[in-house]
Structure formats: C-alpha cells, structure tokens
C-alpha positions as MATLAB code, in Angstrom:
seq = 'MREDIERLLERLVHASVLERVVISVAALFAAILVGGVLVFASGGFASCRTGLDLGGATFCYNPMQVYYELFLGSLGHPLEGDWSPMNYSLATTLRQTTLLIFAGLSVAVAFRAGLFNIGTQGQLVVGGLLTAVTVLFAAQYVPGGGVGTALLVPLGVLAGAIGGGFYGAIPGALKAYADANEVITTIMLNFIATGVTATLLSWRFQDPDSANPQTRTVPEYAEIPNVPVVGFSGRMDFSLLALGFAVALMLGIAWLLARTSFGYELRTSGVQPAAAAYGGVDEKRMTVASMTLSGALGGVAGAFWVLMQHGRWLENVPPLGFDGIAVSILAGNNPLGVGAAAFLFGVLSSGSSSINTATDVPPELVGVLSGLVILFVAMPEFFRMIGRRFVDVGDAAPARTTGGEADD';
ca = [
      97.338   95.773   62.551;
      95.521   97.525   65.567;
      92.795   94.464   65.872;
      95.978   92.258   65.929;
      98.108   93.820   68.762;
      95.104   94.321   70.981;
      93.993   91.144   70.369;
      97.630   89.745   71.431;
      97.458   92.171   74.468;
      94.249   90.788   75.764;
      96.149   86.894   75.487;
      99.074   88.559   77.333;
      96.691   89.579   80.324;
      94.074   86.393   80.394;
      97.614   83.937   80.201;
      97.208   81.605   83.650;
     100.169   81.135   85.575;
     101.672   78.648   83.904;
     101.588   80.278   80.848;
     103.314   82.945   82.044;
     106.471   81.050   83.127;
     106.566   78.812   79.878;
     106.693   82.655   78.142;
     109.458   83.432   80.748;
     111.456   80.136   80.254;
     111.549   80.460   76.171;
     111.887   84.795   77.438;
     115.302   83.307   78.973;
     116.416   81.468   76.203;
     115.802   83.291   73.530;
     118.065   85.531   75.516;
     120.328   83.035   75.588;
     120.334   82.545   72.351;
     120.798   86.636   71.098;
     123.510   87.328   74.017;
     125.540   83.960   72.509;
     125.867   85.769   69.289;
     126.647   88.674   70.605;
     129.436   87.340   72.837;
     131.014   85.212   69.971;
     130.982   88.086   66.856;
     132.311   90.329   69.173;
     135.076   88.537   69.665;
     136.250   88.416   65.975;
     136.900   91.948   66.287;
     138.824   91.744   69.874;
     143.075   90.796   69.898;
     144.275   87.562   71.296;
     146.801   84.273   71.092;
     143.834   81.628   70.810;
     141.140   81.235   69.399;
     138.234   79.378   67.311;
     139.852   79.770   63.932;
     136.573   80.147   60.687;
     137.115   81.862   57.621;
     139.825   84.036   58.253;
     139.469   85.368   61.095;
     139.789   84.854   65.159;
     137.018   84.457   67.425;
     137.911   84.883   70.718;
     135.397   84.453   72.841;
     133.410   80.915   73.566;
     129.727   81.699   74.546;
     129.648   78.596   76.232;
     132.337   79.593   78.583;
     131.211   82.706   79.163;
     127.273   81.509   80.167;
     129.112   78.756   82.315;
     130.620   80.827   83.834;
     127.941   83.401   84.229;
     124.733   80.470   85.899;
     127.204   78.202   87.744;
     130.167   81.845   88.352;
     127.808   82.139   90.700;
     127.080   79.284   92.349;
     130.396   78.413   92.904;
     130.916   75.713   89.946;
     128.576   73.192   91.804;
     130.274   70.957   88.634;
     133.280   71.082   90.328;
     134.612   68.005   92.629;
     135.674   69.972   94.836;
     132.402   72.135   95.765;
     130.540   73.061   98.797;
     128.069   75.059   99.955;
     128.926   77.531  101.554;
     130.787   79.488   98.985;
     131.974   83.093   98.731;
     129.880   83.455   95.183;
     126.474   81.438   96.353;
     126.709   84.210  100.138;
     127.423   87.136   97.235;
     124.509   85.860   95.280;
     121.727   84.728   98.124;
     122.831   88.225   99.685;
     122.034   90.178   96.571;
     118.672   88.250   96.627;
     117.730   89.306  100.073;
     118.846   92.879   99.852;
     117.004   92.809   96.666;
     113.705   90.906   97.851;
     113.093   94.361  100.002;
     113.542   96.827   97.661;
     111.363   94.435   94.606;
     108.460   94.108   97.621;
     109.360   97.779   98.292;
     108.286   98.169   94.020;
     105.345   95.230   93.317;
     103.273   97.526   96.607;
     103.252  100.491   95.546;
     102.616   99.131   92.184;
      99.005   96.854   93.225;
      98.264  100.234   94.137;
      98.155  101.765   91.017;
     101.241  104.182   92.121;
     104.621  104.114   90.328;
     106.981  104.543   93.612;
     110.664  104.382   91.302;
     111.877  106.389   94.555;
     112.846  102.695   97.439;
     116.322  104.495   96.408;
     115.581  106.727   97.925;
     113.785  105.641  100.731;
     116.540  103.183  101.092;
     119.325  105.555  101.301;
     117.651  107.426  104.425;
     116.462  104.105  105.935;
     120.035  103.113  106.323;
     121.178  106.474  107.344;
     118.592  106.002  109.831;
     119.787  102.836  111.016;
     123.254  103.340  111.656;
     122.848  106.717  113.129;
     120.192  104.604  115.781;
     122.136  101.958  116.560;
     125.327  103.877  117.258;
     123.282  106.013  119.859;
     121.764  103.136  121.088;
     125.281  100.914  121.600;
     126.022  103.293  124.724;
     123.694  102.667  126.566;
     122.775   98.598  125.349;
     125.001   96.032  127.082;
     126.850   93.810  124.316;
     126.720   89.955  123.399;
     123.726   88.319  123.022;
     121.961   90.924  124.364;
     122.682   93.943  122.773;
     121.718   91.574  119.440;
     118.986   90.934  120.593;
     117.816   94.880  121.625;
     120.227   96.476  118.350;
     119.344   93.795  116.101;
     115.935   94.578  115.548;
     116.376   98.511  116.729;
     117.827   98.999  113.178;
     115.564   97.765  111.606;
     112.625   99.017  112.934;
     114.240  102.363  112.874;
     115.352  101.733  108.572;
     111.044  101.195  107.953;
     110.593  104.012  109.969;
     113.252  105.727  107.834;
     112.267  104.847  104.849;
     108.241  104.674  105.488;
     108.368  108.316  106.693;
     110.370  109.340  102.990;
     107.428  107.340  101.482;
     104.994  108.872  102.998;
     105.561  112.492  101.512;
     104.827  111.792   97.835;
     101.620  109.971   98.775;
     101.008  112.927  100.207;
     101.235  114.816   97.531;
      99.665  112.592   95.501;
      96.827  112.312   97.294;
      95.964  115.614   98.611;
      97.974  118.132   95.789;
      97.536  115.764   93.178;
     101.527  115.560   92.441;
     102.335  113.333   90.041;
     104.322  110.566   92.563;
     107.151  109.533   89.512;
     107.848  112.905   89.651;
     108.115  113.478   92.953;
     110.210  110.598   93.901;
     112.774  111.002   91.253;
     113.140  113.947   93.126;
     112.760  112.770   96.295;
     115.535  111.040   95.509;
     118.019  113.676   94.869;
     116.858  115.462   97.708;
     118.284  112.391   99.716;
     121.439  112.221   98.325;
     122.619  115.251   99.495;
     120.422  115.212  102.790;
     121.874  112.341  104.072;
     125.445  113.572  102.732;
     124.870  117.212  104.316;
     124.477  115.396  107.757;
     127.197  112.844  107.147;
     130.183  115.475  106.866;
     128.203  117.442  108.956;
     127.798  115.301  112.111;
     127.938  111.967  111.195;
     131.002  111.189  109.600;
     133.848  108.775  110.896;
     136.410  110.649  112.534;
     139.064  108.157  111.569;
     138.534  107.292  108.507;
     139.185  108.964  105.098;
     135.983  107.746  102.993;
     132.879  109.246  103.571;
     130.919  106.449  106.276;
     129.539  106.863  109.312;
     131.649  104.781  112.600;
     130.945  101.102  112.138;
     128.619   99.706  114.933;
     129.743   97.465  117.137;
     129.728   93.798  115.829;
     127.322   92.434  118.138;
     124.923   94.582  116.744;
     125.480   93.146  113.003;
     123.103   90.265  111.938;
     124.409   87.182  113.735;
     124.942   83.766  111.079;
     123.107   81.365  112.064;
     125.318   78.490  114.368;
     127.388   75.141  112.344;
     125.320   75.480  109.092;
     126.143   79.259  108.475;
     128.453   81.146  106.245;
     130.839   82.251  107.576;
     130.748   86.253  108.860;
     133.808   87.514  106.268;
     131.395   86.221  103.286;
     128.559   89.744  105.175;
     125.387   87.120  104.543;
     123.268   85.487  107.179;
     120.878   83.048  106.376;
     119.003   84.774  108.759;
     118.670   87.631  106.763;
     118.170   85.627  103.587;
     114.798   84.080  106.328;
     113.490   86.881  106.795;
     113.170   88.104  103.803;
     111.138   86.005  102.556;
     109.494   85.396  106.366;
     108.207   89.371  104.987;
     107.190   88.098  101.738;
     105.527   85.734  102.799;
     103.476   87.672  104.539;
     103.548   90.610  102.147;
     101.458   87.896   99.959;
      99.615   87.591  103.114;
      98.425   90.643  103.537;
      97.352   91.439  100.190;
      95.076   88.011   99.398;
      93.560   88.118  102.882;
      93.087   91.480  104.703;
      90.959   94.271  104.142;
      93.755   96.512  103.951;
      95.641   94.597  101.226;
      91.964   93.464   99.506;
      91.204   97.829   99.652;
      95.549   98.509   97.786;
      94.544   96.032   95.703;
      91.553   97.445   94.558;
      91.829  100.747   94.635;
      95.252   99.942   92.473;
      92.913   98.284   89.506;
      89.276   99.306   90.082;
      90.023  102.928   91.684;
      86.472  104.167   91.235;
      84.502  100.662   92.542;
      87.337  101.322   94.767;
      85.533  103.667   95.599;
      82.169  103.516   95.169;
      82.509  101.106   97.541;
      83.899  103.134  100.553;
      87.530  102.561   99.897;
      88.741  106.366  101.286;
      91.285  106.855   98.201;
      93.154  109.375   99.551;
      94.816  107.605  102.819;
      94.997  104.365  100.847;
      97.911  106.070   99.007;
      99.537  107.793  102.194;
      99.087  103.963  103.289;
     100.780  102.298  100.443;
     103.306  104.498   99.344;
     104.561  104.470  103.816;
     104.574  100.376  103.042;
     106.490  100.892  100.029;
     108.755  103.285  101.623;
     108.846  101.263  105.200;
     110.847   97.830  102.491;
     112.867  100.397  101.015;
     113.663  101.470  104.225;
     114.315   97.783  105.981;
     116.822   97.668  102.179;
     118.430   99.652  103.763;
     118.861   98.015  107.684;
     119.720   95.098  105.443;
     122.543   96.499  103.918;
     124.219   98.424  106.777;
     123.685   95.589  109.077;
     124.570   92.936  107.507;
     126.295   93.732  104.365;
     128.799   96.594  105.606;
     128.532   97.001  109.551;
     128.471  100.853  109.007;
     125.969  103.617  106.138;
     128.640  104.659  103.249;
     127.854  107.648  101.487;
     128.637  105.445   97.557;
     124.558  103.223   97.819;
     123.842  100.872   95.183;
     121.515  101.052   93.099;
     119.141   98.494   95.020;
     116.505  100.452   94.927;
     116.592  101.021   90.941;
     117.190   97.114   90.794;
     113.607   96.743   92.969;
     111.890   98.005   89.368;
     112.598   96.096   87.662;
     112.703   93.000   90.170;
     109.431   93.668   90.645;
     108.187   94.483   86.626;
     110.098   90.747   86.446;
     107.341   89.833   89.383;
     104.290   90.646   87.892;
     104.018   92.765   90.586;
     102.907   89.241   92.554;
     105.345   89.289   96.366;
     105.960   85.738   96.090;
     107.726   85.668   92.473;
     109.740   88.756   94.214;
     111.962   85.685   95.503;
     112.714   84.025   92.452;
     113.000   87.509   90.498;
     116.040   88.744   92.505;
     117.201   85.252   93.039;
     117.786   85.789   88.586;
     119.327   89.045   89.378;
     121.430   88.110   92.000;
     122.777   84.738   90.074;
     123.331   88.030   87.043;
     125.208   90.263   89.753;
     127.432   87.316   91.401;
     128.410   85.405   87.699;
     128.616   88.928   86.052;
     132.076   88.857   88.511;
     133.674   85.451   87.918;
     133.011   86.193   84.165;
     135.771   88.640   84.512;
     137.736   86.944   87.149;
     137.271   84.105   84.247;
     137.972   84.933   80.620;
     138.671   88.341   78.388;
     135.497   89.618   77.524;
     134.563   92.757   78.401;
     132.298   94.536   81.947;
     130.837   95.917   78.810;
     129.943   92.942   77.250;
     129.350   91.404   80.325;
     126.519   93.614   81.368;
     125.346   94.538   77.412;
     124.539   89.997   78.607;
     122.665   90.914   82.201;
     120.935   93.384   80.478;
     119.641   91.478   77.522;
     118.185   88.378   79.872;
     116.395   91.232   81.934;
     115.369   93.119   79.320;
     114.007   89.539   77.302;
     112.718   88.042   80.446;
     110.333   91.013   82.059;
     109.675   92.141   78.102;
     106.806   90.116   78.776;
     105.454   90.571   82.555;
     106.022   94.752   81.154;
     103.847   94.312   78.678;
     100.982   92.500   80.311;
     100.864   95.190   82.603;
     100.520   98.018   80.373;
      97.932   95.827   78.516;
      95.410   95.732   81.756;
      95.184   99.125   81.385;
      93.684   98.780   78.243;
      91.925   95.716   78.069;
      89.289   94.441   80.358;
      91.247   91.517   83.197;
      87.280   90.641   84.437;
      87.618   91.039   87.764;
      83.899   92.201   87.773;
      83.186   91.261   92.202;
      82.436   93.629   94.176;
      84.711   95.460   96.191;
      84.127   95.441  100.143;
      86.664   95.738  103.072;
      86.154   92.189  104.698;
      88.878   90.863  102.648;
      89.671   88.799   99.430;
      91.531   86.510   96.931;
      94.698   88.330   94.822;
      94.828   89.085   91.486;
      97.701   87.258   89.692;
];
C-alpha cells in the first residue's frame, strides 16, 4: 500500500505540463458530474410547482441550467443574440480575476521560497488603507484632471505596495531571526491588521458624512481610469488598464523568478535550502526579502481594490487574500498559471451570482458547487506539492547566483 502511494506521488511529481493540464481538465469534468448529481438529488427535497417527475417524486432543479448559468452567465450569456462583450457580468468576472491575480501572485512568491504566507489578507487590508489615506492626503496638493490621475494612481499603488511589503516583512523577520513559524505569525497578523485598521479608521480616517465604516471617497480622477472607446463603462468598477497591469506584473514576476539571480536564489531556497546555503545564499536575507515581495503584491491587491472597485477603503474587506491561496495552489505556484486560475475563480464568483438570479437553487448549494470545482481541480496540484517534499524532484543542478531556468 505504501509503495503504491509513493509510486503515485512520484508519478504526480514528475508529470509533464501537458499531463497536468489533462489531469486538471479531467478533474473539472469529474467535479461537474458529481455536482450535477448533487444538484439533481437536492431538487428531490425542495418544493416547487413544476419540475421533472420521476418515480413518484418531483425533482425541482435542472443541473444543465445550473451549469449553463455558472459558466456562461459569468460571461453574460454569449450564445444569446443580444450579447455584448462590454456586459456587466463579464466586467464582474474580469474585475475579480484582476484582484485575484495580485493575491495569487503574493501567495505564489512565498510558496516558491518555501514559505506559507497565509497573511496575504492582512497585507491586503493594510495596503488598501494606506492607499486610500495617501491618495486622500496627496489630492489636496495635486491638480485634478489627467495630471492628477498620472500622479495619484501610481502614488496610491506604491503606497499599497509599501504598506503590504512592510506588513509582510514582519513575519519574514520573525521567521529568519527568531525561528517563528510563518504560518502561525501570518494568521495572527491577519487578526491584528483587521483590528488595527478598524481602530485607525474610527479614530482618524472615518468619513464624517457616512454611517458606514469607511474612509472618504478619493477624487474621481484618482481612480484607475477606463480605456476610451473599447473599455467598460465606469459604473462597472472595472478597468482594462488594471487587468493589463495585472498581466504585465504576472509576466514580470515570472521573468524575475526565471531569469534573475534573485529569483534563482529564491527558488533554490524553496526547493533545496541546504544546497542554497552551501552555494552562498543568505537564507535569512532571502526569507525577509521573499516575504516582503509577497506582502507588497498583497498590498497592490488592496490598492486596486480601493482605486478600481470602490474608490474608498471599507472596513468589510472581502477575503481576496484567502482566495489567493487556492488560486496559487491551483496554479501550481507558477506565476503564469495564476492568471488562468484567477479567471476560473472569477467565473465561479460571477456565475454564482447569475445562478442566484436565474434559478431557485439556494445560495448554499451554489457555494457547494463552486467549492467542489475548486476542490477537485486543486487537489492534484496540492498532492503534487506535498509529494515534492518526499520525492526526489531530480533537480541536481548546483546553486549559482547568475540566474537559471524556472522549475515548473
């Protein structure tokens, strides 16, 4: 039995990229099949006027309609005649995709360094608040219009990156110099971030004209601008420029990990820490640096959440950082795979809203369906990650500091 499990793990660890794609697609179809059976069976316990009568029982839910809404509803029903690529559902999907690319990259960078950063949510919260506060303060001294946009948007994103990076460096330093477990410290720092930002908001930054816990709204010219003519309208809270920046950052992180000495040291520290130390890599410095970079990416997610979606910082921050963990695992911690994984999560999120609108299926069951898809698709990559800790990955290349190829 043990030999069979070890052989299975070894086969999974050494699977090619094509084989991993095939496994993910097969897992997706398996999830759809299991979820369809679950939806159909659940319909037998629901009450409805019309449904499929079978064996004396009425089954209220149609699995085909549910999956139609889940996948095509998230794109605005492209098979229908009046479909427009600028529709609200597609904007919602791409907006979620954009934010999850940042959060997924944050987790993936830490994973590649051999660290488990569960604190992306806290880094996102801190970065988002610092973005809102910085932009509101700087807007008093910056002219409006295009000049204000050109100055305030980069300033806000930079502030978010600095805030998130600083908050990520704390567990990195605790790990490097006090041997504190980063899983524990990042979890605790998530709670601390929520409490501290809520206190700062009520003490200093609360919008006096609103009863909701939120900062004042940043000027309209300080939000991420839309692309003229081909872009989505401003009321959809999504900008193609934001998505373009996320894709560019995804490519930049992939290049950083694959083609620079810093990336090589980071990857080697995660795969072969002993070999990296023998090759001259400063393990403590690399731990702090990788957690700082990871936190900065989480802070950027918070900055875009403020400057693209709401135009203000709200105390009730959605769990984008926790979703980023699943996105990173689904992508195999590969920066280039984060985009596809984030898009799948965006489809599931937007499609769930479409199901709730178009069918009588309860939201709890829709959540189970989305969870099944994520679970089935992510599990092979999760077991592959676990297997890499026990199986020889066959990377016998000596550590060096002049760059190298990325392992997949």
